[in-house]
Amino acid sequence: MRYPLADIDNVDDDIRAQILEVAEKSGFVPNVFLALARRPDEFRAFFAYYDALMEKETGNLTKADREMIVVATSAINHCLYCVVAHGAMLRIFQKDALIADVVATNYRQADISPRQMAMIDFAVKVCEEPWAVGDADHQRLADHGFDAEDAWDIAAITGFFGLSNRMAHISGMLPNPEFYTLGRLPREKK
């Protein structure tokens, strides 16, 4: 890491509570939390928007869909941290130990539904050439059951993780070793 990770004992109480809640669920503290905790206002803004996009209960995107968007577009941005960390979440939500590897390498070869293919095609276009997204792209989504708000969500997730990918790059952020096996191996019972 090019920037020091925050010491969990020296962060604001609300940030510490949020980090410990994640650690309780996952069994470890993801590096992104300590990387961002060194800048409390940005930590709060980042995770508020993350939650608004990734944890929402409305719309037609599943949790697996959201993670698939992150993996596909983070792969285009060559972001190891997000491909590995969100690949783990994709494996868990999709209940498929191999899906994230294929989506990250070449999503067009992935065993995904035509609906998911249309979703990823849209996200990739937003990632690579957002100025070229037009009515035909929105219509293709609509043909697969997505509405205008879903298109917004796909684009917002893509854009948000474009920021995240860039910050992971400039900071030298590496994925925690635990991410590599999540969703591949049965979780050890405590």
PDB file of C-alpha atoms in Angstrom:
ATOM      1  CA  MET A   1       0.000   0.000   0.000  1.00  0.00           C
ATOM      2  CA  ARG A   2       1.231   3.471  -0.865  1.00  0.00           C
ATOM      3  CA  TYR A   3      -0.836   4.988   1.932  1.00  0.00           C
ATOM      4  CA  PRO A   4      -0.951   3.721   5.508  1.00  0.00           C
ATOM      5  CA  LEU A   5      -3.980   1.739   6.550  1.00  0.00           C
ATOM      6  CA  ALA A   6      -5.935   3.258   9.405  1.00  0.00           C
ATOM      7  CA  ASP A   7      -5.496   1.758  12.846  1.00  0.00           C
ATOM      8  CA  ILE A   8      -8.941   0.522  13.812  1.00  0.00           C
ATOM      9  CA  ASP A   9      -8.343   1.629  17.407  1.00  0.00           C
ATOM     10  CA  ASN A  10      -7.841   5.224  16.256  1.00  0.00           C
ATOM     11  CA  VAL A  11     -10.836   5.765  13.959  1.00  0.00           C
ATOM     12  CA  ASP A  12     -14.113   7.510  14.780  1.00  0.00           C
ATOM     13  CA  ASP A  13     -16.597   5.373  16.701  1.00  0.00           C
ATOM     14  CA  ASP A  14     -19.149   5.161  13.858  1.00  0.00           C
ATOM     15  CA  ILE A  15     -16.472   4.034  11.403  1.00  0.00           C
ATOM     16  CA  ARG A  16     -15.085   1.478  13.868  1.00  0.00           C
ATOM     17  CA  ALA A  17     -18.585   0.090  14.437  1.00  0.00           C
ATOM     18  CA  GLN A  18     -19.153  -0.252  10.682  1.00  0.00           C
ATOM     19  CA  ILE A  19     -15.796  -1.987  10.188  1.00  0.00           C
ATOM     20  CA  LEU A  20     -16.379  -4.360  13.105  1.00  0.00           C
ATOM     21  CA  GLU A  21     -19.842  -5.236  11.787  1.00  0.00           C
ATOM     22  CA  VAL A  22     -18.297  -6.289   8.458  1.00  0.00           C
ATOM     23  CA  ALA A  23     -15.523  -8.187  10.237  1.00  0.00           C
ATOM     24  CA  GLU A  24     -18.109 -10.043  12.321  1.00  0.00           C
ATOM     25  CA  LYS A  25     -19.920 -11.223   9.179  1.00  0.00           C
ATOM     26  CA  SER A  26     -16.871 -12.017   7.059  1.00  0.00           C
ATOM     27  CA  GLY A  27     -14.333 -13.106   9.657  1.00  0.00           C
ATOM     28  CA  PHE A  28     -11.812 -10.455   8.557  1.00  0.00           C
ATOM     29  CA  VAL A  29     -11.518  -6.733   7.834  1.00  0.00           C
ATOM     30  CA  PRO A  30     -11.412  -6.045   4.084  1.00  0.00           C
ATOM     31  CA  ASN A  31      -8.471  -3.796   3.233  1.00  0.00           C
ATOM     32  CA  VAL A  32     -10.704  -1.221   1.547  1.00  0.00           C
ATOM     33  CA  PHE A  33     -12.254  -0.320   4.905  1.00  0.00           C
ATOM     34  CA  LEU A  34      -8.926   0.486   6.544  1.00  0.00           C
ATOM     35  CA  ALA A  35      -7.636   2.193   3.412  1.00  0.00           C
ATOM     36  CA  LEU A  36     -10.580   4.601   3.346  1.00  0.00           C
ATOM     37  CA  ALA A  37     -10.922   5.002   7.123  1.00  0.00           C
ATOM     38  CA  ARG A  38      -7.847   7.240   7.147  1.00  0.00           C
ATOM     39  CA  ARG A  39     -10.088   9.884   5.523  1.00  0.00           C
ATOM     40  CA  PRO A  40     -13.303   9.734   7.586  1.00  0.00           C
ATOM     41  CA  ASP A  41     -15.523  12.020   5.457  1.00  0.00           C
ATOM     42  CA  GLU A  42     -14.635  10.112   2.303  1.00  0.00           C
ATOM     43  CA  PHE A  43     -15.156   6.771   4.095  1.00  0.00           C
ATOM     44  CA  ARG A  44     -18.677   7.810   5.094  1.00  0.00           C
ATOM     45  CA  ALA A  45     -19.547   9.154   1.637  1.00  0.00           C
ATOM     46  CA  PHE A  46     -18.093   6.119  -0.136  1.00  0.00           C
ATOM     47  CA  PHE A  47     -19.914   3.549   1.944  1.00  0.00           C
ATOM     48  CA  ALA A  48     -23.177   5.493   1.980  1.00  0.00           C
ATOM     49  CA  TYR A  49     -23.199   5.457  -1.824  1.00  0.00           C
ATOM     50  CA  TYR A  50     -21.979   1.854  -1.899  1.00  0.00           C
ATOM     51  CA  ASP A  51     -24.903   0.830   0.324  1.00  0.00           C
ATOM     52  CA  ALA A  52     -27.371   2.862  -1.738  1.00  0.00           C
ATOM     53  CA  LEU A  53     -26.274   1.044  -4.893  1.00  0.00           C
ATOM     54  CA  MET A  54     -25.378  -2.437  -3.706  1.00  0.00           C
ATOM     55  CA  GLU A  55     -27.730  -3.059  -0.772  1.00  0.00           C
ATOM     56  CA  LYS A  56     -30.983  -1.607  -2.114  1.00  0.00           C
ATOM     57  CA  GLU A  57     -34.080  -3.766  -2.117  1.00  0.00           C
ATOM     58  CA  THR A  58     -35.826  -2.126  -5.078  1.00  0.00           C
ATOM     59  CA  GLY A  59     -35.367  -2.613  -8.799  1.00  0.00           C
ATOM     60  CA  ASN A  60     -34.827  -5.685 -10.921  1.00  0.00           C
ATOM     61  CA  LEU A  61     -31.130  -6.267 -10.163  1.00  0.00           C
ATOM     62  CA  THR A  62     -30.274  -9.131  -7.846  1.00  0.00           C
ATOM     63  CA  LYS A  63     -27.258  -9.035  -5.552  1.00  0.00           C
ATOM     64  CA  ALA A  64     -25.544 -11.430  -7.980  1.00  0.00           C
ATOM     65  CA  ASP A  65     -26.342  -9.094 -10.888  1.00  0.00           C
ATOM     66  CA  ARG A  66     -24.806  -6.162  -9.040  1.00  0.00           C
ATOM     67  CA  GLU A  67     -21.636  -8.097  -8.231  1.00  0.00           C
ATOM     68  CA  MET A  68     -21.428  -9.356 -11.814  1.00  0.00           C
ATOM     69  CA  ILE A  69     -21.440  -5.752 -13.044  1.00  0.00           C
ATOM     70  CA  VAL A  70     -18.623  -4.912 -10.626  1.00  0.00           C
ATOM     71  CA  VAL A  71     -16.502  -7.903 -11.666  1.00  0.00           C
ATOM     72  CA  ALA A  72     -16.956  -7.362 -15.415  1.00  0.00           C
ATOM     73  CA  THR A  73     -16.231  -3.630 -15.360  1.00  0.00           C
ATOM     74  CA  SER A  74     -13.439  -3.876 -12.773  1.00  0.00           C
ATOM     75  CA  ALA A  75     -11.749  -6.431 -15.031  1.00  0.00           C
ATOM     76  CA  ILE A  76     -11.864  -3.912 -17.882  1.00  0.00           C
ATOM     77  CA  ASN A  77     -10.254  -1.391 -15.512  1.00  0.00           C
ATOM     78  CA  HIS A  78      -7.648  -4.006 -14.481  1.00  0.00           C
ATOM     79  CA  CYS A  79      -8.535  -3.628 -10.809  1.00  0.00           C
ATOM     80  CA  LEU A  80      -7.246  -6.685  -8.983  1.00  0.00           C
ATOM     81  CA  TYR A  81      -8.773  -5.653  -5.653  1.00  0.00           C
ATOM     82  CA  CYS A  82     -12.328  -5.314  -6.954  1.00  0.00           C
ATOM     83  CA  VAL A  83     -12.174  -8.328  -9.275  1.00  0.00           C
ATOM     84  CA  VAL A  84     -11.026 -10.559  -6.417  1.00  0.00           C
ATOM     85  CA  ALA A  85     -13.164  -9.088  -3.615  1.00  0.00           C
ATOM     86  CA  HIS A  86     -16.353  -8.761  -5.648  1.00  0.00           C
ATOM     87  CA  GLY A  87     -15.611 -11.999  -7.467  1.00  0.00           C
ATOM     88  CA  ALA A  88     -15.901 -13.665  -4.065  1.00  0.00           C
ATOM     89  CA  MET A  89     -19.286 -12.030  -3.509  1.00  0.00           C
ATOM     90  CA  LEU A  90     -20.425 -13.010  -7.009  1.00  0.00           C
ATOM     91  CA  ARG A  91     -19.483 -16.652  -6.369  1.00  0.00           C
ATOM     92  CA  ILE A  92     -21.478 -16.598  -3.127  1.00  0.00           C
ATOM     93  CA  PHE A  93     -24.594 -14.875  -4.502  1.00  0.00           C
ATOM     94  CA  GLN A  94     -24.624 -16.807  -7.800  1.00  0.00           C
ATOM     95  CA  LYS A  95     -23.804 -20.064  -5.949  1.00  0.00           C
ATOM     96  CA  ASP A  96     -21.202 -20.861  -8.594  1.00  0.00           C
ATOM     97  CA  ALA A  97     -17.537 -21.358  -7.671  1.00  0.00           C
ATOM     98  CA  LEU A  98     -16.296 -20.573 -11.196  1.00  0.00           C
ATOM     99  CA  ILE A  99     -18.519 -17.751 -12.451  1.00  0.00           C
ATOM    100  CA  ALA A 100     -16.344 -14.839 -11.343  1.00  0.00           C
ATOM    101  CA  ASP A 101     -13.255 -16.143 -13.119  1.00  0.00           C
ATOM    102  CA  VAL A 102     -15.087 -16.428 -16.425  1.00  0.00           C
ATOM    103  CA  VAL A 103     -16.854 -13.062 -16.064  1.00  0.00           C
ATOM    104  CA  ALA A 104     -13.530 -11.359 -15.270  1.00  0.00           C
ATOM    105  CA  THR A 105     -11.676 -13.033 -18.127  1.00  0.00           C
ATOM    106  CA  ASN A 106     -14.323 -12.987 -20.865  1.00  0.00           C
ATOM    107  CA  TYR A 107     -17.914 -12.554 -19.745  1.00  0.00           C
ATOM    108  CA  ARG A 108     -19.126 -13.499 -23.232  1.00  0.00           C
ATOM    109  CA  GLN A 109     -18.054 -17.083 -22.483  1.00  0.00           C
ATOM    110  CA  ALA A 110     -19.803 -17.183 -19.113  1.00  0.00           C
ATOM    111  CA  ASP A 111     -22.738 -19.476 -18.498  1.00  0.00           C
ATOM    112  CA  ILE A 112     -25.124 -16.601 -17.746  1.00  0.00           C
ATOM    113  CA  SER A 113     -28.659 -15.856 -18.866  1.00  0.00           C
ATOM    114  CA  PRO A 114     -29.412 -13.716 -21.947  1.00  0.00           C
ATOM    115  CA  ARG A 115     -30.788 -11.169 -19.445  1.00  0.00           C
ATOM    116  CA  GLN A 116     -27.474 -11.018 -17.588  1.00  0.00           C
ATOM    117  CA  MET A 117     -25.574 -10.855 -20.897  1.00  0.00           C
ATOM    118  CA  ALA A 118     -27.608  -7.794 -21.941  1.00  0.00           C
ATOM    119  CA  MET A 119     -26.967  -6.231 -18.523  1.00  0.00           C
ATOM    120  CA  ILE A 120     -23.202  -6.792 -18.732  1.00  0.00           C
ATOM    121  CA  ASP A 121     -23.045  -5.618 -22.348  1.00  0.00           C
ATOM    122  CA  PHE A 122     -24.687  -2.360 -21.205  1.00  0.00           C
ATOM    123  CA  ALA A 123     -22.345  -1.990 -18.217  1.00  0.00           C
ATOM    124  CA  VAL A 124     -19.284  -2.621 -20.376  1.00  0.00           C
ATOM    125  CA  LYS A 125     -20.408   0.003 -22.866  1.00  0.00           C
ATOM    126  CA  VAL A 126     -20.937   2.475 -20.013  1.00  0.00           C
ATOM    127  CA  CYS A 127     -17.429   1.598 -18.773  1.00  0.00           C
ATOM    128  CA  GLU A 128     -15.654   1.809 -22.117  1.00  0.00           C
ATOM    129  CA  GLU A 129     -17.579   4.373 -24.152  1.00  0.00           C
ATOM    130  CA  PRO A 130     -20.393   6.000 -22.187  1.00  0.00           C
ATOM    131  CA  TRP A 131     -20.817   8.725 -24.819  1.00  0.00           C
ATOM    132  CA  ALA A 132     -21.967   6.014 -27.281  1.00  0.00           C
ATOM    133  CA  VAL A 133     -24.811   4.668 -25.110  1.00  0.00           C
ATOM    134  CA  GLY A 134     -28.067   5.381 -26.897  1.00  0.00           C
ATOM    135  CA  ASP A 135     -31.692   4.430 -27.275  1.00  0.00           C
ATOM    136  CA  ALA A 136     -30.874   1.037 -28.820  1.00  0.00           C
ATOM    137  CA  ASP A 137     -28.847   0.100 -25.730  1.00  0.00           C
ATOM    138  CA  HIS A 138     -31.700   1.076 -23.426  1.00  0.00           C
ATOM    139  CA  GLN A 139     -34.162  -0.813 -25.638  1.00  0.00           C
ATOM    140  CA  ARG A 140     -32.056  -3.979 -25.452  1.00  0.00           C
ATOM    141  CA  LEU A 141     -32.224  -3.757 -21.665  1.00  0.00           C
ATOM    142  CA  ALA A 142     -35.993  -3.203 -21.825  1.00  0.00           C
ATOM    143  CA  ASP A 143     -36.311  -6.250 -24.086  1.00  0.00           C
ATOM    144  CA  HIS A 144     -34.785  -8.274 -21.226  1.00  0.00           C
ATOM    145  CA  GLY A 145     -37.078  -6.906 -18.520  1.00  0.00           C
ATOM    146  CA  PHE A 146     -35.026  -3.975 -17.245  1.00  0.00           C
ATOM    147  CA  ASP A 147     -36.667  -0.590 -16.811  1.00  0.00           C
ATOM    148  CA  ALA A 148     -35.155   2.900 -16.966  1.00  0.00           C
ATOM    149  CA  GLU A 149     -34.318   2.834 -13.238  1.00  0.00           C
ATOM    150  CA  ASP A 150     -32.468  -0.452 -13.694  1.00  0.00           C
ATOM    151  CA  ALA A 151     -30.432   1.119 -16.508  1.00  0.00           C
ATOM    152  CA  TRP A 152     -29.602   3.964 -14.123  1.00  0.00           C
ATOM    153  CA  ASP A 153     -28.531   1.440 -11.465  1.00  0.00           C
ATOM    154  CA  ILE A 154     -26.307  -0.458 -13.920  1.00  0.00           C
ATOM    155  CA  ALA A 155     -24.654   2.791 -15.007  1.00  0.00           C
ATOM    156  CA  ALA A 156     -24.312   4.077 -11.426  1.00  0.00           C
ATOM    157  CA  ILE A 157     -22.676   0.839 -10.245  1.00  0.00           C
ATOM    158  CA  THR A 158     -20.323   0.959 -13.218  1.00  0.00           C
ATOM    159  CA  GLY A 159     -19.441   4.601 -12.552  1.00  0.00           C
ATOM    160  CA  PHE A 160     -19.027   4.181  -8.809  1.00  0.00           C
ATOM    161  CA  PHE A 161     -16.687   1.252  -9.251  1.00  0.00           C
ATOM    162  CA  GLY A 162     -14.747   3.202 -11.862  1.00  0.00           C
ATOM    163  CA  LEU A 163     -13.887   5.543  -8.976  1.00  0.00           C
ATOM    164  CA  SER A 164     -13.202   2.635  -6.641  1.00  0.00           C
ATOM    165  CA  ASN A 165     -10.974   0.924  -9.220  1.00  0.00           C
ATOM    166  CA  ARG A 166      -8.908   4.039  -9.712  1.00  0.00           C
ATOM    167  CA  MET A 167      -8.423   4.606  -5.994  1.00  0.00           C
ATOM    168  CA  ALA A 168      -7.406   0.967  -5.524  1.00  0.00           C
ATOM    169  CA  HIS A 169      -4.834   1.409  -8.307  1.00  0.00           C
ATOM    170  CA  ILE A 170      -3.264   4.609  -7.036  1.00  0.00           C
ATOM    171  CA  SER A 171      -3.155   3.359  -3.452  1.00  0.00           C
ATOM    172  CA  GLY A 172      -1.653  -0.011  -4.322  1.00  0.00           C
ATOM    173  CA  MET A 173      -4.541  -1.752  -2.536  1.00  0.00           C
ATOM    174  CA  LEU A 174      -4.344  -5.531  -2.593  1.00  0.00           C
ATOM    175  CA  PRO A 175      -7.138  -7.975  -1.866  1.00  0.00           C
ATOM    176  CA  ASN A 176      -7.123  -9.787   1.457  1.00  0.00           C
ATOM    177  CA  PRO A 177      -6.023 -13.426   1.043  1.00  0.00           C
ATOM    178  CA  GLU A 178      -9.397 -14.567   2.436  1.00  0.00           C
ATOM    179  CA  PHE A 179     -11.202 -13.260  -0.653  1.00  0.00           C
ATOM    180  CA  TYR A 180      -9.511 -15.798  -2.925  1.00  0.00           C
ATOM    181  CA  THR A 181     -11.267 -18.785  -1.377  1.00  0.00           C
ATOM    182  CA  LEU A 182     -14.657 -17.261  -0.459  1.00  0.00           C
ATOM    183  CA  GLY A 183     -17.387 -18.965  -2.432  1.00  0.00           C
ATOM    184  CA  ARG A 184     -15.008 -21.681  -3.602  1.00  0.00           C
ATOM    185  CA  LEU A 185     -14.536 -23.687  -0.430  1.00  0.00           C
ATOM    186  CA  PRO A 186     -17.024 -24.433   2.333  1.00  0.00           C
ATOM    187  CA  ARG A 187     -16.782 -21.882   5.134  1.00  0.00           C
ATOM    188  CA  GLU A 188     -15.232 -23.202   8.331  1.00  0.00           C
ATOM    189  CA  LYS A 189     -17.671 -23.390  11.204  1.00  0.00           C
ATOM    190  CA  LYS A 190     -16.643 -21.655  14.396  1.00  0.00           C
TER     191      LYS A 190
END
